[in-house]
Amino acid sequence: MPGSTDPRFAALDPCVHCGFCLPACPTYLATGDEADSPRGRIVLMRALERGEIGAADPALTQHIDACLGCRGCEPACPSGVGYGQGLEAAREILAERRGIAPAARAILTVFSNRLFWRTLLTAAGWFRATGLPARWASGTRLGFGMGMLASTRRHRVPRSFPGFHMPHSAPTVALFRGCVMDTVFRHVNEATRRVLEANGYRVVDINGQGCCGALHEHAGDRKGAESLARQNVKAFGGRANYIVVNSAGCGALLKQYGHLLGTRDGEHFGSRVRDVSELLAAKGPRQGGPLPLDVVYDAPCHLQHAQKVQAEPLAVLNAIPGLRLRLLPGSDKCCGSAGIYSTLHPDMARAVLDDKIRGIAAASPAPRVVTTGNPGCHMHIGAGLRAAGLHATVLHPVELLDESYRVGGLYSRQQ
Amino acid sequence: MKESLLTGLAAIVGPRWVRHRRAELATYTMDGLPTHESWPGVVVIPGSRHELIDVMKALHASKTPFVARGAGTGLSGGALAEGNAVLVALTRLNHILSVDPASRRAVVEPGVVNARLSEAVLPYGLQYVPDPSSQTACTIGGNVAENAGGPHCLKAGVTTNHVTDLEIILPDGSLARLGSTHGDAWGPDLVGLFVGSEGMFGIACSITVRLEPIPPAVRTMLADFPGIRAASEAVSAIIASGIVPAALEMMDQSCVQAVEASIYAAGYPTDAAAVLLVELDGQPEGVAAEHAVVEPLLRAHGARHVLTAESAADRARLWQGRKKAFGAMGRIAPDLVVQDAVVPRSALPDVLDRISEIRDRYALHISNVFHAGDGNLHPNISFDRRNLELASRVREASREIMTVCVAAGGSITGEHGVGNDKLDYMPLIFDAETLGAMQATRRVFDPGERANPGKVVPIHACREWCASPAARGNGRQQHGSLAEVAHD
Ligand SMILES: Cc1cc2nc3c(=O)[nH]c(=O)nc-3n(C[C@H](O)[C@H](O)[C@H](O)COP(=O)(O)OP(=O)(O)OC[C@H]3O[C@@H](n4cnc5c(N)ncnc54)[C@H](O)[C@@H]3O)c2cc1C
Ligand code: SF4
Ligand code: SF4
């Protein structure tokens, strides 16, 4: 392809149009339409860059918007095309010229304000507790939303435990609590704290933190993302050796705060961020008690592609004796959740998900648990399983490890 | 005309599957060889065999030309449409219709991706042998149309040897069955005629293929050489020994370096002038005996090291590098042209010398990656098309390379087909009468000349060419039959 003049698009230059990325792209697999493929979108981005097709062209925006941003196409590309970089540049141009869609704007406003999201998500948690979402979960659009909420349900509650004795030299970690994780997935945050302590990390609390800004950044609202990033950088300051996060989508952006803000503080923040699986894998992690379960792991795109964290979640799961862990074909493909994508493009999101659900339904023996480390994927896959009438439950890998530690008695005695 | 056709097509496949807006068409203007670009009138993506048949009938009724398209990985500009021609994308017809492990047959829709088929039959211990390097992306329909080859086609034969029968939709929308699933069909080999016809005879809508058992023993060797000539002499020596390896592939230094810089790095030595990949398969004793012959041959011809892959994972890694080599060349420069000439294997060392000489004379960056065992060369020229002077040097050098190959007794395409990229070369190997016979054959299937118009047979060039006695003097009649156009 002819070289680029805008440096932001230069990452697309090596594309030779070979097509190796096509089968790696969930939206192309769902539609078979090259306009929904990485190669096709690269053509569109180049046309946008050169001004051959305008930012207001509805066909162009439709197909760029329909990209999940999962970057599954990058590891398939022998030429090393930086698809993600090109997409970021294209989305910025689109956001500049046509603004952000009202539906997306509304969602982003909620997540920009702590009071808004906390109220809304806490209410969602109460609604979940009524059991109605689980009952109303189905394949319809509303039912799917109910299924998403229902799949956040906490499944087993480990009793409170006396706590671990920690030597003074223990590395300190500050938990990034997030928004969704701190409300409907609060139990995962609690499990994260317990398993980290069990592996010798001292967990400290940080007040004044907010949403990471990833949703804003994906939608092209860079200002919104920057303002949230500044707030978080200030809140965490220089405290703790590591900043630990259990949501892959948040982690991917937190690690990029230096790039986003272009400041020293941002850089210092980003360099200390770790996915919880990275910290655990660095310690082994400790073995727990047996959980004889059929489990399939599904890799979140923001963990495997954006953060290049691939082996660590498996190391966490392998610390659980008796767990029958499998990777199904396509476990490395995007589920279609992709932040607020599933809300904005429900049809494509479902089409992409259907492939995965079919794979899970066909697996023998049938898995009891699907495990994945990102709240969006968790809810999207959970709702898909419910809509298909499957009985598998979605859990964060940390929840499984936590349960294994409980069964193994790690929490029942002073350690 | 366009409005009514659009409505008609939308009524068949649903409006979502008729693409006509400019931005959408833009994504269909190229195939795997982006130096050619042309805009289709409409793209239609039927979702079932039924819809496909109705689409073809509608196109016939409105006398609209059409072009079939699989994954668009073709390397000769074959799957491009222009003017009011409709591109019929077959990617949604991607079902494996049946697998019969006992008689080793599978029936597939045309949009099934090559590698998916082999994955699907793996549980039966079977495989679909033809493995073009693009196999993770390209479709079986596209393979049939191009008579695709691949590294493992040296011993086992190319696509045409693995297709037993076809159901095709003729350009007028009627159906025809060619060949027979078990045993030979009566009469002329119509499957052989259709395979390699590059979309000129209609659309293959159901394809029955042969499956082969996975060989019990496989050994893959990586040999690296200090000179290209030494490596190509080693190839000739292996073939002369009477052993037919399962695969015999060569990559030169430039190609190796591009692969090693990519995520598909296979551990090829980047300081070697050329590397050979040699694979032997069959029964364990046979493979061991052949290994005992081939390895010393490689060393005798100057191989610095010969490494034998022990595990399946090591073999897969060695092959990944080779198969992604073409894609990896985007690292060298933004544009790429690839040639597909075939030369007699004995001529390989001399032809490669000539290509190096042409490269130096035109000051170009050429990487060689090819099916050495078949004598099927793929010189890749890297360049930047914005540099017009460079682009014209590339064109001239390409033509000169092609002329050298033809003069050595070779042909203009081994497996990528003629498409529109090699139209101009056709008169190098076929005379006017032969080209006329090809055109006549085409009209048997497609009297209206609506299927993939303007490709493969250079009608215009041919007339002009016939008019010029000087040009006639240059033409060499080499091949006479249609089948050989794409089947070399
Ligand atoms: C990186 C790379 C490596 C490659 N390596 C090889 C190789 O090793 N060997 C090799 O042979 N080729 C190779 N190719 C070329 C290409 O992949 C093959 O020609 C392949 O068969 C094309 O399949 P496709 O589905 O992409 O077809 P397309 O490119 O979409 O179409 C190719 C031609 O087939 C016609 N066609 C498609 N489907 C049908 C149908 N159902 N009925 C009738 N006509 C149809 C089209 O009209 C067109 O003329 C390579 C290409 C790339 C990019
Ligand atoms: S795999 Fe890479 S080089 Fe090939 S078409 Fe996709 S982005 Fe372009
Ligand atoms: S980022 Fe994901 S959805 Fe977008 S083109 Fe790449 S693979 Fe497809």
Coordinates of C-alpha atoms and ligand atoms in Angstrom, one line a residue, chain A residues 1 12 14-22 38-39 42 73-74 76-81 83, chain B residues 327 330, ligand 2:
Chain A
M1 CA 0.0 0.0 0.0
L12 CA -0.6 1.2 8.6
P14 CA 3.4 -2.0 6.0
C15 CA 0.0 -3.4 4.9
V16 CA 0.5 -5.4 1.7
H17 CA -3.2 -6.4 1.5
C18 CA -2.3 -10.1 2.0
G19 CA -5.5 -10.9 3.9
F20 CA -3.9 -13.0 6.7
C21 CA -5.8 -10.8 9.2
L22 CA -9.2 -11.7 7.9
P38 CA -9.2 -5.2 9.2
R39 CA -7.9 -5.1 5.7
I42 CA -7.3 -0.1 6.7
C73 CA -5.8 -8.6 13.8
E74 CA -2.4 -7.5 15.0
A76 CA -2.0 -12.3 12.8
C77 CA -0.2 -9.8 10.7
P78 CA 3.2 -10.9 9.3
S79 CA 4.0 -7.3 8.3
G80 CA 3.6 -5.9 11.8
V81 CA 0.9 -3.4 10.8
Y83 CA -3.7 -1.5 13.4
Chain B
G327 CA 3.0 -11.0 4.1
G330 CA 5.5 -5.4 3.9
Ligands
SF4_2 S1 -2.3 -9.3 7.7 FE1 -1.3 -7.3 7.8 S2 -0.4 -6.9 5.8 FE2 -1.9 -8.5 5.6 S3 -3.8 -7.5 5.0 FE3 -3.9 -7.7 7.2 S4 -3.0 -5.8 8.0 FE4 -2.4 -5.9 5.8

